[in-house]
Amino acid sequence: YDLPPCSTVQRECDLTPVQTKLLKALRDEGAAMVAEGTIRGANEAAVLSKMMQVVLGGVYGLDQKVIQVDASPRMAELMEILEQLDGRAIIFTPFKESVRQVSAVVGAKYRIGVITGDVRDTERDEIFAGFQSGMLDHIVAHPRTMSHGLTLTEASTVIWFGPPDSLETYDQANARITRAGQKSAQLIVHIVASPLERRVFSRLEKKAA
């Protein structure tokens, strides 16, 4: 299909002091201590996952309880992007706690649908139908829950609050708006605050594993 063009942009935001401190501890020691508990990764992949959770605002401690981390500059950047848009967006974020935080903030201002693995199929269908009909402004979703073949061309923007851990997930999530029936130029937005995210998004853009 001859679709309108699709552009990718990167929006920078700051890390908060607590994020900077936790990221350094995880990078250097593989663990970090906070008043609410201990953050530790059992191996390199787990440490990277914990670091990504820190930059997104909520990290799981050893007892699997969520430790809240100030990520206010990132949330402010997201809201600024939404205010600048002329249309609807799908906001992807790769952790359930991050979906909860983002939907709470965005939902206070906009009509939204929220999609996670806990949402039943019938409720998902209602959200997608409401979005396509104009009853919802935006969708906040975990990227792995957006199925192959799903068409959401009423949105022309995908915003990545944080990067996914899979090239296939990234491509399939972006493809929800880049489909037959899309009449608008599409925009993919990466929100980044740390070198880790920059490296991950760079590899995704280059179609690397």
PDB file of C-alpha atoms in Angstrom:
ATOM      1  CA  TYR A   1       0.000   0.000   0.000  1.00  0.00           C
ATOM      2  CA  ASP A   2       1.092   3.550  -0.706  1.00  0.00           C
ATOM      3  CA  LEU A   3       0.972   4.933   2.838  1.00  0.00           C
ATOM      4  CA  PRO A   4       1.752   8.465   4.051  1.00  0.00           C
ATOM      5  CA  PRO A   5       5.311   8.918   5.362  1.00  0.00           C
ATOM      6  CA  CYS A   6       6.390   7.810   8.840  1.00  0.00           C
ATOM      7  CA  SER A   7       8.983   9.745  10.878  1.00  0.00           C
ATOM      8  CA  THR A   8      10.785   8.870  14.107  1.00  0.00           C
ATOM      9  CA  VAL A   9      11.843  11.518  16.622  1.00  0.00           C
ATOM     10  CA  GLN A  10      13.572  11.402  19.993  1.00  0.00           C
ATOM     11  CA  ARG A  11      12.438  13.556  22.902  1.00  0.00           C
ATOM     12  CA  GLU A  12      14.981  14.053  25.676  1.00  0.00           C
ATOM     13  CA  CYS A  13      14.131  14.469  29.336  1.00  0.00           C
ATOM     14  CA  ASP A  14      16.168  14.602  32.543  1.00  0.00           C
ATOM     15  CA  LEU A  15      16.793  11.914  35.104  1.00  0.00           C
ATOM     16  CA  THR A  16      15.922  12.823  38.678  1.00  0.00           C
ATOM     17  CA  PRO A  17      18.667  12.642  41.348  1.00  0.00           C
ATOM     18  CA  VAL A  18      17.218   9.431  42.805  1.00  0.00           C
ATOM     19  CA  GLN A  19      17.166   7.807  39.367  1.00  0.00           C
ATOM     20  CA  THR A  20      20.782   8.785  38.743  1.00  0.00           C
ATOM     21  CA  LYS A  21      21.813   7.339  42.119  1.00  0.00           C
ATOM     22  CA  LEU A  22      19.951   4.043  41.607  1.00  0.00           C
ATOM     23  CA  LEU A  23      21.217   3.584  38.051  1.00  0.00           C
ATOM     24  CA  LYS A  24      24.817   4.057  39.166  1.00  0.00           C
ATOM     25  CA  ALA A  25      24.430   1.525  41.980  1.00  0.00           C
ATOM     26  CA  LEU A  26      22.824  -1.038  39.684  1.00  0.00           C
ATOM     27  CA  ARG A  27      25.442  -0.504  36.992  1.00  0.00           C
ATOM     28  CA  ASP A  28      28.378  -0.740  39.409  1.00  0.00           C
ATOM     29  CA  GLU A  29      27.133  -3.276  41.956  1.00  0.00           C
ATOM     30  CA  GLY A  30      24.129  -5.007  40.420  1.00  0.00           C
ATOM     31  CA  ALA A  31      22.056  -3.937  43.420  1.00  0.00           C
ATOM     32  CA  ALA A  32      20.740  -0.818  45.144  1.00  0.00           C
ATOM     33  CA  MET A  33      19.370  -0.112  48.604  1.00  0.00           C
ATOM     34  CA  VAL A  34      16.453   2.232  49.253  1.00  0.00           C
ATOM     35  CA  ALA A  35      14.279   2.835  52.291  1.00  0.00           C
ATOM     36  CA  GLU A  36      11.506   0.673  50.839  1.00  0.00           C
ATOM     37  CA  GLY A  37      13.757  -2.338  50.207  1.00  0.00           C
ATOM     38  CA  THR A  38      16.515  -3.837  48.063  1.00  0.00           C
ATOM     39  CA  ILE A  39      16.702  -3.785  44.268  1.00  0.00           C
ATOM     40  CA  ARG A  40      18.812  -6.566  42.815  1.00  0.00           C
ATOM     41  CA  GLY A  41      19.270  -8.349  39.511  1.00  0.00           C
ATOM     42  CA  ALA A  42      20.285 -12.008  39.500  1.00  0.00           C
ATOM     43  CA  ASN A  43      22.154 -11.665  36.205  1.00  0.00           C
ATOM     44  CA  GLU A  44      23.053  -9.038  33.603  1.00  0.00           C
ATOM     45  CA  ALA A  45      19.696  -9.231  31.833  1.00  0.00           C
ATOM     46  CA  ALA A  46      17.844  -8.844  35.134  1.00  0.00           C
ATOM     47  CA  VAL A  47      19.992  -5.849  36.105  1.00  0.00           C
ATOM     48  CA  LEU A  48      19.231  -4.174  32.773  1.00  0.00           C
ATOM     49  CA  SER A  49      15.533  -4.778  33.357  1.00  0.00           C
ATOM     50  CA  LYS A  50      15.773  -3.215  36.833  1.00  0.00           C
ATOM     51  CA  MET A  51      17.578  -0.198  35.366  1.00  0.00           C
ATOM     52  CA  MET A  52      14.799   0.242  32.812  1.00  0.00           C
ATOM     53  CA  GLN A  53      12.186   0.028  35.556  1.00  0.00           C
ATOM     54  CA  VAL A  54      14.029   2.765  37.456  1.00  0.00           C
ATOM     55  CA  VAL A  55      13.968   5.179  34.527  1.00  0.00           C
ATOM     56  CA  LEU A  56      10.233   4.533  34.039  1.00  0.00           C
ATOM     57  CA  GLY A  57       9.308   5.285  37.644  1.00  0.00           C
ATOM     58  CA  GLY A  58       8.593   1.984  39.402  1.00  0.00           C
ATOM     59  CA  VAL A  59      10.950  -0.904  40.163  1.00  0.00           C
ATOM     60  CA  TYR A  60      10.206  -4.266  41.749  1.00  0.00           C
ATOM     61  CA  GLY A  61      12.184  -5.033  44.909  1.00  0.00           C
ATOM     62  CA  LEU A  62      13.268  -8.447  46.233  1.00  0.00           C
ATOM     63  CA  ASP A  63       9.825  -8.975  47.798  1.00  0.00           C
ATOM     64  CA  GLN A  64       8.183  -8.128  44.431  1.00  0.00           C
ATOM     65  CA  LYS A  65       6.635  -5.003  45.898  1.00  0.00           C
ATOM     66  CA  VAL A  66       6.839  -1.917  43.705  1.00  0.00           C
ATOM     67  CA  ILE A  67       9.268   0.776  44.826  1.00  0.00           C
ATOM     68  CA  GLN A  68       8.177   4.157  43.508  1.00  0.00           C
ATOM     69  CA  VAL A  69      10.924   6.224  41.854  1.00  0.00           C
ATOM     70  CA  ASP A  70      10.517   9.889  40.955  1.00  0.00           C
ATOM     71  CA  ALA A  71      10.293  10.107  37.153  1.00  0.00           C
ATOM     72  CA  SER A  72       8.439  13.408  36.970  1.00  0.00           C
ATOM     73  CA  PRO A  73      10.486  14.931  34.100  1.00  0.00           C
ATOM     74  CA  ARG A  74       9.584  11.966  31.879  1.00  0.00           C
ATOM     75  CA  MET A  75       5.900  12.241  32.735  1.00  0.00           C
ATOM     76  CA  ALA A  76       5.982  15.992  32.093  1.00  0.00           C
ATOM     77  CA  GLU A  77       7.602  15.355  28.706  1.00  0.00           C
ATOM     78  CA  LEU A  78       4.861  12.884  27.807  1.00  0.00           C
ATOM     79  CA  MET A  79       2.120  15.354  28.696  1.00  0.00           C
ATOM     80  CA  GLU A  80       3.847  18.068  26.669  1.00  0.00           C
ATOM     81  CA  ILE A  81       3.991  15.762  23.642  1.00  0.00           C
ATOM     82  CA  LEU A  82       0.277  14.977  23.955  1.00  0.00           C
ATOM     83  CA  GLU A  83      -0.571  18.675  24.192  1.00  0.00           C
ATOM     84  CA  GLN A  84       1.365  19.341  20.990  1.00  0.00           C
ATOM     85  CA  LEU A  85      -0.335  16.591  18.999  1.00  0.00           C
ATOM     86  CA  ASP A  86      -3.095  17.247  16.525  1.00  0.00           C
ATOM     87  CA  GLY A  87      -4.729  13.863  16.818  1.00  0.00           C
ATOM     88  CA  ARG A  88      -4.777  10.672  18.814  1.00  0.00           C
ATOM     89  CA  ALA A  89      -1.899   8.536  20.072  1.00  0.00           C
ATOM     90  CA  ILE A  90      -1.043   5.094  21.354  1.00  0.00           C
ATOM     91  CA  ILE A  91       1.333   5.233  24.324  1.00  0.00           C
ATOM     92  CA  PHE A  92       3.410   2.110  24.900  1.00  0.00           C
ATOM     93  CA  THR A  93       5.344   1.350  28.054  1.00  0.00           C
ATOM     94  CA  PRO A  94       6.901  -2.070  28.773  1.00  0.00           C
ATOM     95  CA  PHE A  95       6.057  -2.648  32.459  1.00  0.00           C
ATOM     96  CA  LYS A  96       2.671  -3.065  34.116  1.00  0.00           C
ATOM     97  CA  GLU A  97       3.513  -0.605  36.906  1.00  0.00           C
ATOM     98  CA  SER A  98       4.513   1.982  34.321  1.00  0.00           C
ATOM     99  CA  VAL A  99       1.205   1.440  32.491  1.00  0.00           C
ATOM    100  CA  ARG A 100      -0.574   2.117  35.775  1.00  0.00           C
ATOM    101  CA  GLN A 101       1.356   5.325  36.444  1.00  0.00           C
ATOM    102  CA  VAL A 102       1.016   6.655  32.901  1.00  0.00           C
ATOM    103  CA  SER A 103      -2.695   5.887  32.670  1.00  0.00           C
ATOM    104  CA  ALA A 104      -3.329   7.639  35.998  1.00  0.00           C
ATOM    105  CA  VAL A 105      -1.670  10.862  34.812  1.00  0.00           C
ATOM    106  CA  VAL A 106      -2.899  10.846  31.205  1.00  0.00           C
ATOM    107  CA  GLY A 107      -6.368   9.689  32.226  1.00  0.00           C
ATOM    108  CA  ALA A 108      -6.750  12.706  34.510  1.00  0.00           C
ATOM    109  CA  LYS A 109      -6.821  14.950  31.420  1.00  0.00           C
ATOM    110  CA  TYR A 110      -7.863  12.760  28.477  1.00  0.00           C
ATOM    111  CA  ARG A 111     -10.356  10.016  27.669  1.00  0.00           C
ATOM    112  CA  ILE A 112      -8.216   6.888  27.518  1.00  0.00           C
ATOM    113  CA  GLY A 113      -8.350   3.139  27.169  1.00  0.00           C
ATOM    114  CA  VAL A 114      -5.850   0.975  29.067  1.00  0.00           C
ATOM    115  CA  ILE A 115      -4.622  -2.369  27.730  1.00  0.00           C
ATOM    116  CA  THR A 116      -2.579  -4.874  29.756  1.00  0.00           C
ATOM    117  CA  GLY A 117      -2.515  -8.646  29.909  1.00  0.00           C
ATOM    118  CA  ASP A 118      -5.183  -8.473  32.635  1.00  0.00           C
ATOM    119  CA  VAL A 119      -7.791  -6.890  30.351  1.00  0.00           C
ATOM    120  CA  ARG A 120     -10.340  -9.395  28.999  1.00  0.00           C
ATOM    121  CA  ASP A 121     -10.856  -9.806  25.259  1.00  0.00           C
ATOM    122  CA  THR A 122     -14.368  -8.349  25.332  1.00  0.00           C
ATOM    123  CA  GLU A 123     -13.145  -5.248  27.152  1.00  0.00           C
ATOM    124  CA  ARG A 124     -10.256  -4.881  24.697  1.00  0.00           C
ATOM    125  CA  ASP A 125     -12.678  -5.007  21.778  1.00  0.00           C
ATOM    126  CA  GLU A 126     -14.771  -2.273  23.387  1.00  0.00           C
ATOM    127  CA  ILE A 127     -11.682  -0.093  23.908  1.00  0.00           C
ATOM    128  CA  PHE A 128     -10.479  -0.536  20.331  1.00  0.00           C
ATOM    129  CA  ALA A 129     -13.957   0.176  18.932  1.00  0.00           C
ATOM    130  CA  GLY A 130     -14.278   3.262  21.122  1.00  0.00           C
ATOM    131  CA  PHE A 131     -10.901   4.506  19.982  1.00  0.00           C
ATOM    132  CA  GLN A 132     -11.643   4.023  16.279  1.00  0.00           C
ATOM    133  CA  SER A 133     -15.042   5.723  16.655  1.00  0.00           C
ATOM    134  CA  GLY A 134     -13.588   8.780  18.416  1.00  0.00           C
ATOM    135  CA  MET A 135     -14.944   8.126  21.909  1.00  0.00           C
ATOM    136  CA  LEU A 136     -11.401   7.825  23.306  1.00  0.00           C
ATOM    137  CA  ASP A 137      -8.495  10.240  22.874  1.00  0.00           C
ATOM    138  CA  HIS A 138      -5.556   7.909  23.533  1.00  0.00           C
ATOM    139  CA  ILE A 139      -4.662   4.334  24.421  1.00  0.00           C
ATOM    140  CA  VAL A 140      -2.074   3.424  27.062  1.00  0.00           C
ATOM    141  CA  ALA A 141      -0.829  -0.123  26.605  1.00  0.00           C
ATOM    142  CA  HIS A 142       1.800  -2.720  27.342  1.00  0.00           C
ATOM    143  CA  PRO A 143       3.259  -3.320  23.852  1.00  0.00           C
ATOM    144  CA  ARG A 144       3.054  -7.119  24.046  1.00  0.00           C
ATOM    145  CA  THR A 145      -0.729  -6.964  24.406  1.00  0.00           C
ATOM    146  CA  MET A 146      -1.344  -5.356  21.006  1.00  0.00           C
ATOM    147  CA  SER A 147      -2.068  -8.291  18.728  1.00  0.00           C
ATOM    148  CA  HIS A 148      -0.864  -8.888  15.193  1.00  0.00           C
ATOM    149  CA  GLY A 149      -3.317  -7.651  12.584  1.00  0.00           C
ATOM    150  CA  LEU A 150      -4.957  -5.069  14.851  1.00  0.00           C
ATOM    151  CA  THR A 151      -5.793  -1.857  12.968  1.00  0.00           C
ATOM    152  CA  LEU A 152      -5.832   1.439  14.891  1.00  0.00           C
ATOM    153  CA  THR A 153      -5.423   3.926  12.061  1.00  0.00           C
ATOM    154  CA  GLU A 154      -7.420   6.610  13.870  1.00  0.00           C
ATOM    155  CA  ALA A 155      -4.104   7.234  15.627  1.00  0.00           C
ATOM    156  CA  SER A 156      -1.202   8.641  13.670  1.00  0.00           C
ATOM    157  CA  THR A 157       1.283   8.786  16.569  1.00  0.00           C
ATOM    158  CA  VAL A 158       2.954   6.105  18.669  1.00  0.00           C
ATOM    159  CA  ILE A 159       4.737   7.300  21.806  1.00  0.00           C
ATOM    160  CA  TRP A 160       7.252   5.019  23.505  1.00  0.00           C
ATOM    161  CA  PHE A 161       7.387   6.003  27.173  1.00  0.00           C
ATOM    162  CA  GLY A 162      10.187   3.440  27.410  1.00  0.00           C
ATOM    163  CA  PRO A 163      11.724   0.949  24.967  1.00  0.00           C
ATOM    164  CA  PRO A 164      10.600  -2.691  24.722  1.00  0.00           C
ATOM    165  CA  ASP A 165      13.010  -5.616  25.020  1.00  0.00           C
ATOM    166  CA  SER A 166      12.137  -7.125  21.642  1.00  0.00           C
ATOM    167  CA  LEU A 167      12.533  -5.967  18.046  1.00  0.00           C
ATOM    168  CA  GLU A 168       9.449  -7.951  17.022  1.00  0.00           C
ATOM    169  CA  THR A 169       7.394  -6.283  19.774  1.00  0.00           C
ATOM    170  CA  TYR A 170       8.621  -2.847  18.672  1.00  0.00           C
ATOM    171  CA  ASP A 171       7.840  -3.442  14.995  1.00  0.00           C
ATOM    172  CA  GLN A 172       4.443  -4.984  15.646  1.00  0.00           C
ATOM    173  CA  ALA A 173       3.416  -2.216  18.044  1.00  0.00           C
ATOM    174  CA  ASN A 174       4.361   0.498  15.556  1.00  0.00           C
ATOM    175  CA  ALA A 175       2.506  -1.366  12.820  1.00  0.00           C
ATOM    176  CA  ARG A 176      -0.817  -0.782  14.575  1.00  0.00           C
ATOM    177  CA  ILE A 177      -0.952   2.667  12.943  1.00  0.00           C
ATOM    178  CA  THR A 178       1.059   1.934   9.782  1.00  0.00           C
ATOM    179  CA  ARG A 179      -1.633  -0.020   7.986  1.00  0.00           C
ATOM    180  CA  ALA A 180      -3.964   0.217   5.021  1.00  0.00           C
ATOM    181  CA  GLY A 181      -6.486   2.958   5.717  1.00  0.00           C
ATOM    182  CA  GLN A 182      -3.983   5.316   7.323  1.00  0.00           C
ATOM    183  CA  LYS A 183      -4.531   8.763   5.837  1.00  0.00           C
ATOM    184  CA  SER A 184      -2.150  10.844   7.965  1.00  0.00           C
ATOM    185  CA  ALA A 185       1.616  11.094   8.198  1.00  0.00           C
ATOM    186  CA  GLN A 186       2.735   8.887  11.072  1.00  0.00           C
ATOM    187  CA  LEU A 187       5.041   9.809  13.924  1.00  0.00           C
ATOM    188  CA  ILE A 188       6.972   7.479  16.232  1.00  0.00           C
ATOM    189  CA  VAL A 189       8.230   9.261  19.375  1.00  0.00           C
ATOM    190  CA  HIS A 190      10.929   7.883  21.692  1.00  0.00           C
ATOM    191  CA  ILE A 191      11.173   9.440  25.168  1.00  0.00           C
ATOM    192  CA  VAL A 192      14.709   8.990  26.502  1.00  0.00           C
ATOM    193  CA  ALA A 193      16.645  10.100  29.572  1.00  0.00           C
ATOM    194  CA  SER A 194      19.533   7.632  29.939  1.00  0.00           C
ATOM    195  CA  PRO A 195      22.365   6.207  27.816  1.00  0.00           C
ATOM    196  CA  LEU A 196      20.817   2.745  28.201  1.00  0.00           C
ATOM    197  CA  GLU A 197      17.592   3.831  26.492  1.00  0.00           C
ATOM    198  CA  ARG A 198      19.473   5.612  23.731  1.00  0.00           C
ATOM    199  CA  ARG A 199      21.401   2.428  22.932  1.00  0.00           C
ATOM    200  CA  VAL A 200      18.272   0.273  22.955  1.00  0.00           C
ATOM    201  CA  PHE A 201      16.289   2.621  20.710  1.00  0.00           C
ATOM    202  CA  SER A 202      19.259   2.978  18.355  1.00  0.00           C
ATOM    203  CA  ARG A 203      19.423  -0.783  17.915  1.00  0.00           C
ATOM    204  CA  LEU A 204      15.670  -1.026  17.399  1.00  0.00           C
ATOM    205  CA  GLU A 205      15.774   1.651  14.701  1.00  0.00           C
ATOM    206  CA  LYS A 206      18.591  -0.231  12.971  1.00  0.00           C
ATOM    207  CA  LYS A 207      16.501  -3.417  13.129  1.00  0.00           C
ATOM    208  CA  ALA A 208      19.096  -5.079  15.359  1.00  0.00           C
ATOM    209  CA  ALA A 209      18.322  -7.737  17.946  1.00  0.00           C
TER     210      ALA A 209
END
